[in-house]
PDB file of C-alpha atoms in Angstrom:
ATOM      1  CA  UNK A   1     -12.265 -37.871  -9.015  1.00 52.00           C
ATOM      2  CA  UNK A   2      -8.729 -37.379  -8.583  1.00 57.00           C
ATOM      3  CA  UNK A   3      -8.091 -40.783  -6.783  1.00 74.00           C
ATOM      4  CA  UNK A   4     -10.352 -42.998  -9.573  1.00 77.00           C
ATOM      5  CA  UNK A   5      -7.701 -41.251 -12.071  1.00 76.00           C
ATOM      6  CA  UNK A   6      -4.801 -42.129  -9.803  1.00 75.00           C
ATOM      7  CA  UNK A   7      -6.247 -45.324 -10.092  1.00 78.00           C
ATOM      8  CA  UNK A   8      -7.058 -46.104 -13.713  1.00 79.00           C
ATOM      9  CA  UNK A   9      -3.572 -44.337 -14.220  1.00 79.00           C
ATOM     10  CA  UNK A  10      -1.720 -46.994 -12.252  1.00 80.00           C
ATOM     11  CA  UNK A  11      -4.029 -50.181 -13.812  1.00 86.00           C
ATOM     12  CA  UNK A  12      -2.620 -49.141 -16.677  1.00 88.00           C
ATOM     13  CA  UNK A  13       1.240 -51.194 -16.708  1.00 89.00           C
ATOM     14  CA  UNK A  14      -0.781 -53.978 -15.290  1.00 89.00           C
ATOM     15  CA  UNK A  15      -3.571 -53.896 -18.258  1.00 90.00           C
ATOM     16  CA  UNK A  16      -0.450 -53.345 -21.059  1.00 93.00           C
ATOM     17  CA  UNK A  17       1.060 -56.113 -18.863  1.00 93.00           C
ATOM     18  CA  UNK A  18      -2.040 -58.798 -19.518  1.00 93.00           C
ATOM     19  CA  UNK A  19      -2.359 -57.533 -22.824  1.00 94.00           C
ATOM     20  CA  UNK A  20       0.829 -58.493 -23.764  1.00 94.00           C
ATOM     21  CA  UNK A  21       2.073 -61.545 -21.879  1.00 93.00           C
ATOM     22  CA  UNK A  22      -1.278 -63.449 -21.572  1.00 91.00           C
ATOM     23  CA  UNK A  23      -3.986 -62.373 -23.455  1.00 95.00           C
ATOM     24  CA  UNK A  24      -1.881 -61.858 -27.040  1.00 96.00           C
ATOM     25  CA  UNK A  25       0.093 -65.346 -26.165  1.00 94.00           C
ATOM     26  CA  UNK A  26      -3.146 -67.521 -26.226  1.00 94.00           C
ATOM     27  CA  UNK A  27      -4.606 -65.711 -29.201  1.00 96.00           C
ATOM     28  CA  UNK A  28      -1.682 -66.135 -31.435  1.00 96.00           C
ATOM     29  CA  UNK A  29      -1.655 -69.918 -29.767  1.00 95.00           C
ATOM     30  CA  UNK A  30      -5.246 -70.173 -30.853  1.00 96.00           C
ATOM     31  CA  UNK A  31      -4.811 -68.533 -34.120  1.00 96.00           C
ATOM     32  CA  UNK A  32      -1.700 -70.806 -35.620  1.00 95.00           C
ATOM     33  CA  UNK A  33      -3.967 -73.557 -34.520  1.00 95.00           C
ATOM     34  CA  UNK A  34      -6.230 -72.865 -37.632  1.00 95.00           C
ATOM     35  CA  UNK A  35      -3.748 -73.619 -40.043  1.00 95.00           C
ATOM     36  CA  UNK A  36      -2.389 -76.820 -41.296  1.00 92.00           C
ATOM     37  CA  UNK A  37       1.217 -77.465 -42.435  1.00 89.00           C
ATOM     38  CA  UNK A  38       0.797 -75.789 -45.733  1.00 88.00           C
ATOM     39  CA  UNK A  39      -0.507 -72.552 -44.230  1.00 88.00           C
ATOM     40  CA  UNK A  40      -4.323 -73.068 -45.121  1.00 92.00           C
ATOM     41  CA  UNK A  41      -7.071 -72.957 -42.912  1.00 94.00           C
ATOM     42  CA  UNK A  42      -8.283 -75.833 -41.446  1.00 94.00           C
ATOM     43  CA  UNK A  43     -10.529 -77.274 -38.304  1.00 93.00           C
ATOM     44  CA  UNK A  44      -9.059 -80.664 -39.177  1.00 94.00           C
ATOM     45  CA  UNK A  45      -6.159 -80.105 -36.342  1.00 95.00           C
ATOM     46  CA  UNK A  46      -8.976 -79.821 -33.764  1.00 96.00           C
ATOM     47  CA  UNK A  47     -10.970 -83.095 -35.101  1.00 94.00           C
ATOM     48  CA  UNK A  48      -7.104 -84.905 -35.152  1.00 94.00           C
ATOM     49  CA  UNK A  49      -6.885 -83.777 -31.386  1.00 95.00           C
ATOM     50  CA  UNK A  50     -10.104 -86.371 -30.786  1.00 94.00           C
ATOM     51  CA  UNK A  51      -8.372 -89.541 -32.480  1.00 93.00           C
ATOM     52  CA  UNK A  52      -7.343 -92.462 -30.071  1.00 92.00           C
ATOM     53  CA  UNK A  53      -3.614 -91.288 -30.398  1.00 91.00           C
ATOM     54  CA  UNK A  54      -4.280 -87.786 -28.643  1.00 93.00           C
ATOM     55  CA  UNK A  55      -6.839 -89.000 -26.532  1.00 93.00           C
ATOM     56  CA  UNK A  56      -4.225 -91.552 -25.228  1.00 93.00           C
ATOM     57  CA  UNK A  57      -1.677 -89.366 -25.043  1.00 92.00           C
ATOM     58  CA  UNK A  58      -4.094 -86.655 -22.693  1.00 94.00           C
ATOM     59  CA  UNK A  59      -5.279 -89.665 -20.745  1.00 95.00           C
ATOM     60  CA  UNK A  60      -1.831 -90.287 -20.027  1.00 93.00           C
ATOM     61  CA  UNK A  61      -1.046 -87.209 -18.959  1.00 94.00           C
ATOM     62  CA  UNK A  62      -3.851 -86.664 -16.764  1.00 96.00           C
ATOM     63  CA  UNK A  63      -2.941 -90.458 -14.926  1.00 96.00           C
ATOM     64  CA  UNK A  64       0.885 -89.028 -14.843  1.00 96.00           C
ATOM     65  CA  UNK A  65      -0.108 -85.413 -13.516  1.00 96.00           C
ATOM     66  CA  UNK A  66      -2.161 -87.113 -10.743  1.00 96.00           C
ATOM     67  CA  UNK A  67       0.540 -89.809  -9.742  1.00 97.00           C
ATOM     68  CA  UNK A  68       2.707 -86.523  -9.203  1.00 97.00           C
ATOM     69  CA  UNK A  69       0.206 -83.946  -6.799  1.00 97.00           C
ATOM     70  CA  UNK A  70      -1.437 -87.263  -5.097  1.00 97.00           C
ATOM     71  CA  UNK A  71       2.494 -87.793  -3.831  1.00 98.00           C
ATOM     72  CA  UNK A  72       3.108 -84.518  -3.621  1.00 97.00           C
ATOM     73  CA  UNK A  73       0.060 -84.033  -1.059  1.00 97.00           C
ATOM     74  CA  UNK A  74       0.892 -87.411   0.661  1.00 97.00           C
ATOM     75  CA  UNK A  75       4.274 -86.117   1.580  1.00 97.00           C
ATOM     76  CA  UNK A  76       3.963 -82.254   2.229  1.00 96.00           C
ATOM     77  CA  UNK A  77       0.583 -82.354   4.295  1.00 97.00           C
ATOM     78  CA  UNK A  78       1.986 -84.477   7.342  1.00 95.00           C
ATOM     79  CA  UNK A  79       5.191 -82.179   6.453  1.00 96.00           C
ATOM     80  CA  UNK A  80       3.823 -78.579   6.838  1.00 96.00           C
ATOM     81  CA  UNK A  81       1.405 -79.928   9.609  1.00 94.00           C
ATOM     82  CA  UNK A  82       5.004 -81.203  11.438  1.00 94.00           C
ATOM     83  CA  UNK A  83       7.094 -77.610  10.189  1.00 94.00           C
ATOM     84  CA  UNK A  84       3.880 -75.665  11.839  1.00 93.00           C
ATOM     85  CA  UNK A  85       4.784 -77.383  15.473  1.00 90.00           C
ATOM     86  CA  UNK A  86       8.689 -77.042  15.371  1.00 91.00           C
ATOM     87  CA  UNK A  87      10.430 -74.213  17.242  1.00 88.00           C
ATOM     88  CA  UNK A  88      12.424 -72.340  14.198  1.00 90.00           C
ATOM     89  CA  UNK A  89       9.414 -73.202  11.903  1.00 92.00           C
ATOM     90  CA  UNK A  90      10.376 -70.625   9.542  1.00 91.00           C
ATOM     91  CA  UNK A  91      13.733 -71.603   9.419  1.00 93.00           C
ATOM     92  CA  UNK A  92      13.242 -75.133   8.102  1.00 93.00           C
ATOM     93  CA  UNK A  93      10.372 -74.264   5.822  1.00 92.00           C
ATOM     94  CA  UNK A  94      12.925 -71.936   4.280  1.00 93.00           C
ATOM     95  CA  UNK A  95      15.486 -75.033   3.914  1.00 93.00           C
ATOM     96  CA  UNK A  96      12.686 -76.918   2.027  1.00 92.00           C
ATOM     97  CA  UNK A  97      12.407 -74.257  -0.498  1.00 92.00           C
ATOM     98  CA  UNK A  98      16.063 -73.255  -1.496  1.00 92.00           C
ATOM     99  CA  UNK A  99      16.513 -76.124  -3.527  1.00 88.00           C
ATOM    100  CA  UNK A 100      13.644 -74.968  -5.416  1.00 89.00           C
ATOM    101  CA  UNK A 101      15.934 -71.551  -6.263  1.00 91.00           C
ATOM    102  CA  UNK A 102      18.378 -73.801  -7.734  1.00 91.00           C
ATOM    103  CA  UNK A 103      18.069 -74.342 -11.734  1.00 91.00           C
ATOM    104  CA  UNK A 104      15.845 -77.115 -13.398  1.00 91.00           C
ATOM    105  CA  UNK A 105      17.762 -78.240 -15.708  1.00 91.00           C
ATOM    106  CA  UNK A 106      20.602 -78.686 -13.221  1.00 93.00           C
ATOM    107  CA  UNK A 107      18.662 -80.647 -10.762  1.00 93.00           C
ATOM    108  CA  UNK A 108      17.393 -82.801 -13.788  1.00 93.00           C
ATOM    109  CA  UNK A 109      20.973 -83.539 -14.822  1.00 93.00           C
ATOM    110  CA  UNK A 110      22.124 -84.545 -10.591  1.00 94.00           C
ATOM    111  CA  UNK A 111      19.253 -87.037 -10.929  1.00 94.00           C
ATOM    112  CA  UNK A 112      20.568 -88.644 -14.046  1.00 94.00           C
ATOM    113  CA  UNK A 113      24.081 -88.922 -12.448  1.00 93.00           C
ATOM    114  CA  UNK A 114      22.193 -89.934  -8.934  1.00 94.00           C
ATOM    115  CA  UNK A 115      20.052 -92.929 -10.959  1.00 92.00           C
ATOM    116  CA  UNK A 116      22.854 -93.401 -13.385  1.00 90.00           C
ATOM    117  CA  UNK A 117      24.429 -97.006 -14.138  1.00 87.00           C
ATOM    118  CA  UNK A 118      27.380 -96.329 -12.409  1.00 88.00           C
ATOM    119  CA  UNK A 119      25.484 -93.686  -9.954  1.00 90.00           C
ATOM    120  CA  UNK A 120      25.325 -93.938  -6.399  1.00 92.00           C
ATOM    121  CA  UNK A 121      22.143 -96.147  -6.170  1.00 92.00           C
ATOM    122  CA  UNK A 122      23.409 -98.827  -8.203  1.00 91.00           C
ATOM    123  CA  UNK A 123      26.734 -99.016  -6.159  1.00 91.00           C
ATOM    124  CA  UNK A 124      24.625 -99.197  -3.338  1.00 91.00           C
ATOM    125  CA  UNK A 125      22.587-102.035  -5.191  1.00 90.00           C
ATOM    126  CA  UNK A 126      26.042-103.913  -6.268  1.00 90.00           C
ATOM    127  CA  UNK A 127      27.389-103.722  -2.978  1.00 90.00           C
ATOM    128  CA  UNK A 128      24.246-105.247  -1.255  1.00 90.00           C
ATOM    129  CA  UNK A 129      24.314-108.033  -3.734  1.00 87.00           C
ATOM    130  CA  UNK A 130      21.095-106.857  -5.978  1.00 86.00           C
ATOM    131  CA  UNK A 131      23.116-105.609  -8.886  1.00 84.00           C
ATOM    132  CA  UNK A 132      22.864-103.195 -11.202  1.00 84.00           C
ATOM    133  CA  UNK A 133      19.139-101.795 -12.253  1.00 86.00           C
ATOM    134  CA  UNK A 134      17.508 -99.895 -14.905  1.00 87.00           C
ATOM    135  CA  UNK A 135      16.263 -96.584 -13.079  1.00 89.00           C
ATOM    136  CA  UNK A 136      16.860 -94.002 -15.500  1.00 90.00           C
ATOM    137  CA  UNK A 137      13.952 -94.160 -18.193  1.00 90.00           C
ATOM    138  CA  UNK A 138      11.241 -95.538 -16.714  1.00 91.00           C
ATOM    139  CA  UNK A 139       7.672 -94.084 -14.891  1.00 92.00           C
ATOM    140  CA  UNK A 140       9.503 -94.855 -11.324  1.00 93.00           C
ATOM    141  CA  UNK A 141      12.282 -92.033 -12.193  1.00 94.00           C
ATOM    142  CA  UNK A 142       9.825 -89.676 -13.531  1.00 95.00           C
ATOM    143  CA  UNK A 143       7.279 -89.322 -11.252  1.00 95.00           C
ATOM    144  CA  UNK A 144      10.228 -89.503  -7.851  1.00 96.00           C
ATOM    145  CA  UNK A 145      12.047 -86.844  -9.677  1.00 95.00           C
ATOM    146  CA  UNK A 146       9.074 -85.029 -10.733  1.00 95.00           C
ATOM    147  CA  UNK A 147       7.721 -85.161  -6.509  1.00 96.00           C
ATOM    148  CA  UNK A 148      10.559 -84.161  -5.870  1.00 95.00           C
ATOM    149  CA  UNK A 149      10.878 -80.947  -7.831  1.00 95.00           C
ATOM    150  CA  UNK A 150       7.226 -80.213  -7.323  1.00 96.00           C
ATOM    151  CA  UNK A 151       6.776 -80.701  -3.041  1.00 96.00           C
ATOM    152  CA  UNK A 152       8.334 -77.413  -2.274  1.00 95.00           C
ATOM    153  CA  UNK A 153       5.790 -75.627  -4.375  1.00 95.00           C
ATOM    154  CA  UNK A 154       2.803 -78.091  -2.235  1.00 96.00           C
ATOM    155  CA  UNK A 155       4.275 -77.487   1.034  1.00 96.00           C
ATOM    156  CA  UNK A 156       4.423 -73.416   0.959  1.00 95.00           C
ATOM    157  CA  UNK A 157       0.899 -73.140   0.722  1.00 95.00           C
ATOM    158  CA  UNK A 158      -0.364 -76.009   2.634  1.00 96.00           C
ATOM    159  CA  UNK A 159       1.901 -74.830   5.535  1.00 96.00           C
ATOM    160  CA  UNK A 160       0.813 -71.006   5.827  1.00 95.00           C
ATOM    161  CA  UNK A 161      -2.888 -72.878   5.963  1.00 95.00           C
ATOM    162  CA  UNK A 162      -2.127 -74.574   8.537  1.00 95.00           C
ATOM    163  CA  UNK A 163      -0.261 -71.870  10.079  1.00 94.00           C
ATOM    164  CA  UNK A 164      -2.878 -69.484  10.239  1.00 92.00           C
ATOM    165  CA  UNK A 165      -5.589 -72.004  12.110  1.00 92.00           C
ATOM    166  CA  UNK A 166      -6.801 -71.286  15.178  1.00 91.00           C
ATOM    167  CA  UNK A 167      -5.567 -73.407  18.145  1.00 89.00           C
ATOM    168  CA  UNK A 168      -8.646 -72.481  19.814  1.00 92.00           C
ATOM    169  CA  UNK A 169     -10.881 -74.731  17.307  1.00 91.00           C
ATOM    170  CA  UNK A 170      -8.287 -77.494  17.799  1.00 89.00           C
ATOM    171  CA  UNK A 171      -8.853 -77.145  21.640  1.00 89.00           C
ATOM    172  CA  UNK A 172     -12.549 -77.243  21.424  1.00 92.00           C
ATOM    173  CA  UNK A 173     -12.603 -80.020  19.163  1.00 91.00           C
ATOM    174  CA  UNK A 174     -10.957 -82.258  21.956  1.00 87.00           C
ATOM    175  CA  UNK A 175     -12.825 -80.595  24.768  1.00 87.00           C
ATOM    176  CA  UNK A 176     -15.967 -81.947  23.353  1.00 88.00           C
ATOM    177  CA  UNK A 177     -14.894 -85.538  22.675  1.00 88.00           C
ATOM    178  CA  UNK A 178     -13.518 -85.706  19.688  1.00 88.00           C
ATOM    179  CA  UNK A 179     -10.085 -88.023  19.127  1.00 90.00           C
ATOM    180  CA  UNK A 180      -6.978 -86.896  16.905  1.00 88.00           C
ATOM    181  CA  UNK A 181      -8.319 -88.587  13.674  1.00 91.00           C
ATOM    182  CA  UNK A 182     -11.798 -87.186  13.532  1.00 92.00           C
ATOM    183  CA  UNK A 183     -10.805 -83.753  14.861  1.00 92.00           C
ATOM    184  CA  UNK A 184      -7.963 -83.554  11.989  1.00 91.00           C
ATOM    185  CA  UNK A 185     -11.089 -85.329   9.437  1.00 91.00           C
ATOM    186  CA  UNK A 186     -13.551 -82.782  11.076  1.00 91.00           C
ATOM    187  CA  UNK A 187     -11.831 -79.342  12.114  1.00 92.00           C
ATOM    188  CA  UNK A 188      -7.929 -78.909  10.624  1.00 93.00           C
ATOM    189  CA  UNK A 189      -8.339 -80.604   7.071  1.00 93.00           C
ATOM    190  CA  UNK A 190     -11.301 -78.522   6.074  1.00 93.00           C
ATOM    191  CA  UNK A 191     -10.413 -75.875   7.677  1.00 93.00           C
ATOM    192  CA  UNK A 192      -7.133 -75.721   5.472  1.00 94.00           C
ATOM    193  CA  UNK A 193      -8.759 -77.393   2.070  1.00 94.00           C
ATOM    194  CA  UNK A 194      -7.130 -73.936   0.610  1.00 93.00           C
ATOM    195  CA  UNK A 195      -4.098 -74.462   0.938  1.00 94.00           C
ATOM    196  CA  UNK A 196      -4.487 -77.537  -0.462  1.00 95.00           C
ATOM    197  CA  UNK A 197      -6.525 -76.462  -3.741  1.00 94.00           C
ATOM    198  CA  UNK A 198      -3.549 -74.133  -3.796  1.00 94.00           C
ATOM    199  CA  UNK A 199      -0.511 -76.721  -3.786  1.00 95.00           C
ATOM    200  CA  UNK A 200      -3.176 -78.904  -6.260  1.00 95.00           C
ATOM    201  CA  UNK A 201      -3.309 -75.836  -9.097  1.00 94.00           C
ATOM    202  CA  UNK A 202       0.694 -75.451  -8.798  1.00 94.00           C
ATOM    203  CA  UNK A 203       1.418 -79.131  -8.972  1.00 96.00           C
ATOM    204  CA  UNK A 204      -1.263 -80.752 -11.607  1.00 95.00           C
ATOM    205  CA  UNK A 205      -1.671 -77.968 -13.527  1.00 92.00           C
ATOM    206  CA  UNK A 206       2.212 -77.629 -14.833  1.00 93.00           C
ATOM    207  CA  UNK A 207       2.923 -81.600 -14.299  1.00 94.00           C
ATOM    208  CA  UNK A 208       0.080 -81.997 -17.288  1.00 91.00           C
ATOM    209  CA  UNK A 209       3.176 -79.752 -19.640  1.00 89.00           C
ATOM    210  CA  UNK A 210       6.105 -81.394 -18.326  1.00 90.00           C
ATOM    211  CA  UNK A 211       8.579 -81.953 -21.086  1.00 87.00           C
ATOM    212  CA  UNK A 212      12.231 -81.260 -20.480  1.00 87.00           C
ATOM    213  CA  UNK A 213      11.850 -84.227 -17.141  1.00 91.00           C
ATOM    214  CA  UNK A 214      10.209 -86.666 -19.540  1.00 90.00           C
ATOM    215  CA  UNK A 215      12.989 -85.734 -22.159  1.00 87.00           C
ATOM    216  CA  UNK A 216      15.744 -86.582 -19.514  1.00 91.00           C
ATOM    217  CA  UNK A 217      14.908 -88.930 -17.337  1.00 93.00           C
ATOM    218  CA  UNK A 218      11.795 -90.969 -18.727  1.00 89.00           C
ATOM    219  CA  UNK A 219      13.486 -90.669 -22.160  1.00 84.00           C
ATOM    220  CA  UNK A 220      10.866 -91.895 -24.944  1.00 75.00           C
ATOM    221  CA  UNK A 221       8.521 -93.617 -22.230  1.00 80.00           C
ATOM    222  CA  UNK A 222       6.331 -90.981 -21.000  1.00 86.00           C
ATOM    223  CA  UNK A 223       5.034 -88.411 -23.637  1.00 85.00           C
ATOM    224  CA  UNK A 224       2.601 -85.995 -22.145  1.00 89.00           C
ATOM    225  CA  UNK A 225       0.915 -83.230 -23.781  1.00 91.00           C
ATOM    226  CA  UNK A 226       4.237 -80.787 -22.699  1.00 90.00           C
ATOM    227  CA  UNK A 227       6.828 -83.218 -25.097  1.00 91.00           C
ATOM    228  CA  UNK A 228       3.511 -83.673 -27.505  1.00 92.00           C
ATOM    229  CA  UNK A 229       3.687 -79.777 -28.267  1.00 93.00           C
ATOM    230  CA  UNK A 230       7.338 -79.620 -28.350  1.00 90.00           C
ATOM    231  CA  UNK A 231       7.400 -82.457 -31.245  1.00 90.00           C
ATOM    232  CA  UNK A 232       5.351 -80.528 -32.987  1.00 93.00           C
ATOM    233  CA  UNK A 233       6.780 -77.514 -33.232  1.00 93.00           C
ATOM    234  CA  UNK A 234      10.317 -78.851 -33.312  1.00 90.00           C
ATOM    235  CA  UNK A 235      10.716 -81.942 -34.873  1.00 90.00           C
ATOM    236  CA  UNK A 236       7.432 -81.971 -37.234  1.00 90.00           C
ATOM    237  CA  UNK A 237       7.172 -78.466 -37.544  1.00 91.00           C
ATOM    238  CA  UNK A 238       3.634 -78.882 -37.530  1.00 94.00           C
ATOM    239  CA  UNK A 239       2.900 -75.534 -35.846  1.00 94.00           C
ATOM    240  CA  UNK A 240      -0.569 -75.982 -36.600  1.00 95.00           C
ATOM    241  CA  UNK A 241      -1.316 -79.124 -34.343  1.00 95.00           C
ATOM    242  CA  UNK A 242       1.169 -78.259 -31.697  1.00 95.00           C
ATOM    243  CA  UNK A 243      -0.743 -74.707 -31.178  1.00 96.00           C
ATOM    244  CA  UNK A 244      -4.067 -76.778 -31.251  1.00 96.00           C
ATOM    245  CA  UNK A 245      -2.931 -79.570 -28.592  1.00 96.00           C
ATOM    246  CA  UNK A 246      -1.574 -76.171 -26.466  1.00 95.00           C
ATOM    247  CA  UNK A 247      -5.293 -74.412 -26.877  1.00 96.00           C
ATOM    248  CA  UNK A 248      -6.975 -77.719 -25.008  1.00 95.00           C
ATOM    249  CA  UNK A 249      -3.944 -77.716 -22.371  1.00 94.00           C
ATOM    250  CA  UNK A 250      -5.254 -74.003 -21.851  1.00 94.00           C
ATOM    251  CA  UNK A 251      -8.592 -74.917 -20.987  1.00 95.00           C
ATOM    252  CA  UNK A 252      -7.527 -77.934 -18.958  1.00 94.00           C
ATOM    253  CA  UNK A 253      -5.813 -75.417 -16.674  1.00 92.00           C
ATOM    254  CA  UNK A 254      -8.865 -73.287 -16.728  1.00 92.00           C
ATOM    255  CA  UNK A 255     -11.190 -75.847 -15.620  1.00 93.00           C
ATOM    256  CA  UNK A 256      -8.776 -77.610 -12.770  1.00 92.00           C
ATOM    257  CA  UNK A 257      -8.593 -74.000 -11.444  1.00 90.00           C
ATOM    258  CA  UNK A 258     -11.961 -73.494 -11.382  1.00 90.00           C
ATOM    259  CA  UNK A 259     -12.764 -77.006  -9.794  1.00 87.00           C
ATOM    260  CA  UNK A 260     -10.616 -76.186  -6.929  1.00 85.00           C
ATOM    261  CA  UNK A 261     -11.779 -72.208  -6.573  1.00 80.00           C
ATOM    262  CA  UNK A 262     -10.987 -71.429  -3.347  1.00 70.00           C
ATOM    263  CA  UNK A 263     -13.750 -70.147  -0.662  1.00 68.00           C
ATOM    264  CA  UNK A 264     -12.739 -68.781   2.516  1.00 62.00           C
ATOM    265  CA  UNK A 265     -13.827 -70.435   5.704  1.00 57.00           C
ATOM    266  CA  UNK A 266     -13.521 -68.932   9.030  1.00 54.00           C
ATOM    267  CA  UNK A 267     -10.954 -70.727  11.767  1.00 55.00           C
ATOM    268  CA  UNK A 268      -7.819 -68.603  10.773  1.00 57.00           C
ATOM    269  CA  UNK A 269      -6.075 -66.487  13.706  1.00 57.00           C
ATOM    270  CA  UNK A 270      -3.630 -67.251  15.786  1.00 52.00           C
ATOM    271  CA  UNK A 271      -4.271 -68.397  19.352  1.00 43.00           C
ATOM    272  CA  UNK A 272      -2.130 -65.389  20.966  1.00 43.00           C
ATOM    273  CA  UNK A 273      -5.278 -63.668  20.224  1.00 44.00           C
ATOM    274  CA  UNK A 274      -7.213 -65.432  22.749  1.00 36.00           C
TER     275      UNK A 274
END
């Protein structure tokens, strides 16, 4: 008896924790979102959310948000797999993740100076003879600087999935025939799909609310749902719709995470074990 009360006792900063940071957060969200700019009650905010301009506007955010992870994954995969065979592995998976300790914002503002006019691109451009080119404000400058930020965040997880597979499934993979592709196609890439699902839910699910990058360095010519909500409740003051467009961008995240729920598949060990 005494431990279930030690228990309950310590659930209980954690349960004032959710109550206050996540579950009052999204009902406040959802309750402002039943009110139009006037301060009645309405449903007309969520039958505006269905019009061609929002359904546009979530389209494009879905295409952007997938531009951004499939990168993501096509650079840190073949990364981590590399890290996971190099001597001071840890070492150099640390290096990959301190610039992620360094402010946003800052690391926004280096890419506008590095894609810049006068930046160090278009001298490199001008001195080869191409001349100088529009990078700053387009999709190109987005989605590189948005990979960029992001591929620490996909490489942590995919790497500690690799890490963790047994060398011994590897081994009997090529024992009984099989060739580099299919055993990586047959063996290591489900046998890590995890760690994958895992770098998918922190890459998609916070490119799809990206707004201070599209502010900065796509300008006016990316608008996803993120710079959608902040017009809203900035420029328009329209808390009503912004809250309503930030209710569906809640259960987008829900259903992405529970499309890639993760189920645990034996193969993890180390070979020392053997």
């Amino acid at each position: 008896m005494q431990s279930k009360a030690a228990r309950a006792f310590y659930l209980i900063p954690y349960g004032a924790w959710i109550l206050l940071f996540v579950i009052a957060p999204i009902a406040l969200v959802g309750y402002y979102s039943l009110f139009d700019l006037d301060g009645g009650f309405t449903l007309g905010n969520y039958r505006n959310f269905f019009s061609s301009i929002y359904l546009r506007l979530t389209l494009s955010s879905f295409w952007y948000a997938f531009l951004i992870t499939l990168f993501s994954l096509v650079i840190s995969y073949p990364t981590a797999y590399f890290l996971t065979k190099t001597k001071h592995k840890q070492l150099w998976l640390l290096l990959i993740i301190i610039p992620s300790w360094i402010n946003l914002l800052l690391k926004t503002y280096a890419f506008i100076g590095i894609f810049g006019q006068y930046g160090p691109i278009n001298a490199f451009f001008a001195a080869i003879g191409i001349g100088h080119r529009q990078l700053l404000f387009t999709d190109f400058s987005f989605v590189f600087v948005s990979v960029y930020i992001f591929i620490p965040f996909m490489i942590l997880p995919i790497f500690n999935a690799i890490d963790r597979l047994n060398p011994a499934l590897i081994d009997a993979s090529r024992d009984l025939g099989a060739n580099s592709w299919t055993t990586f196609r047959r063996v290591i890439l489900p046998l890590t799909m995890n760690g994958v699902k895992s770098g998918i839910q922190v890459t998609f699910i916070p490119a799809l609310s990206l707004f201070m990058i599209t502010r900065l360095i796509a300008g006016n010519k990316v608008i996803t749902l993120g710079t959608a909500i902040e017009q809203q409740f900035l420029v328009t003051q329209n808390w009503g719709m912004g809250s309503t467009i930030a209710v569906f961008l809640i259960l987008f995240m829900f259903i992405i995470m529970l499309f890639t729920e993760q189920r645990e598949k034996g193969g993890s060990g180390h070979g020392k074990n053997r």
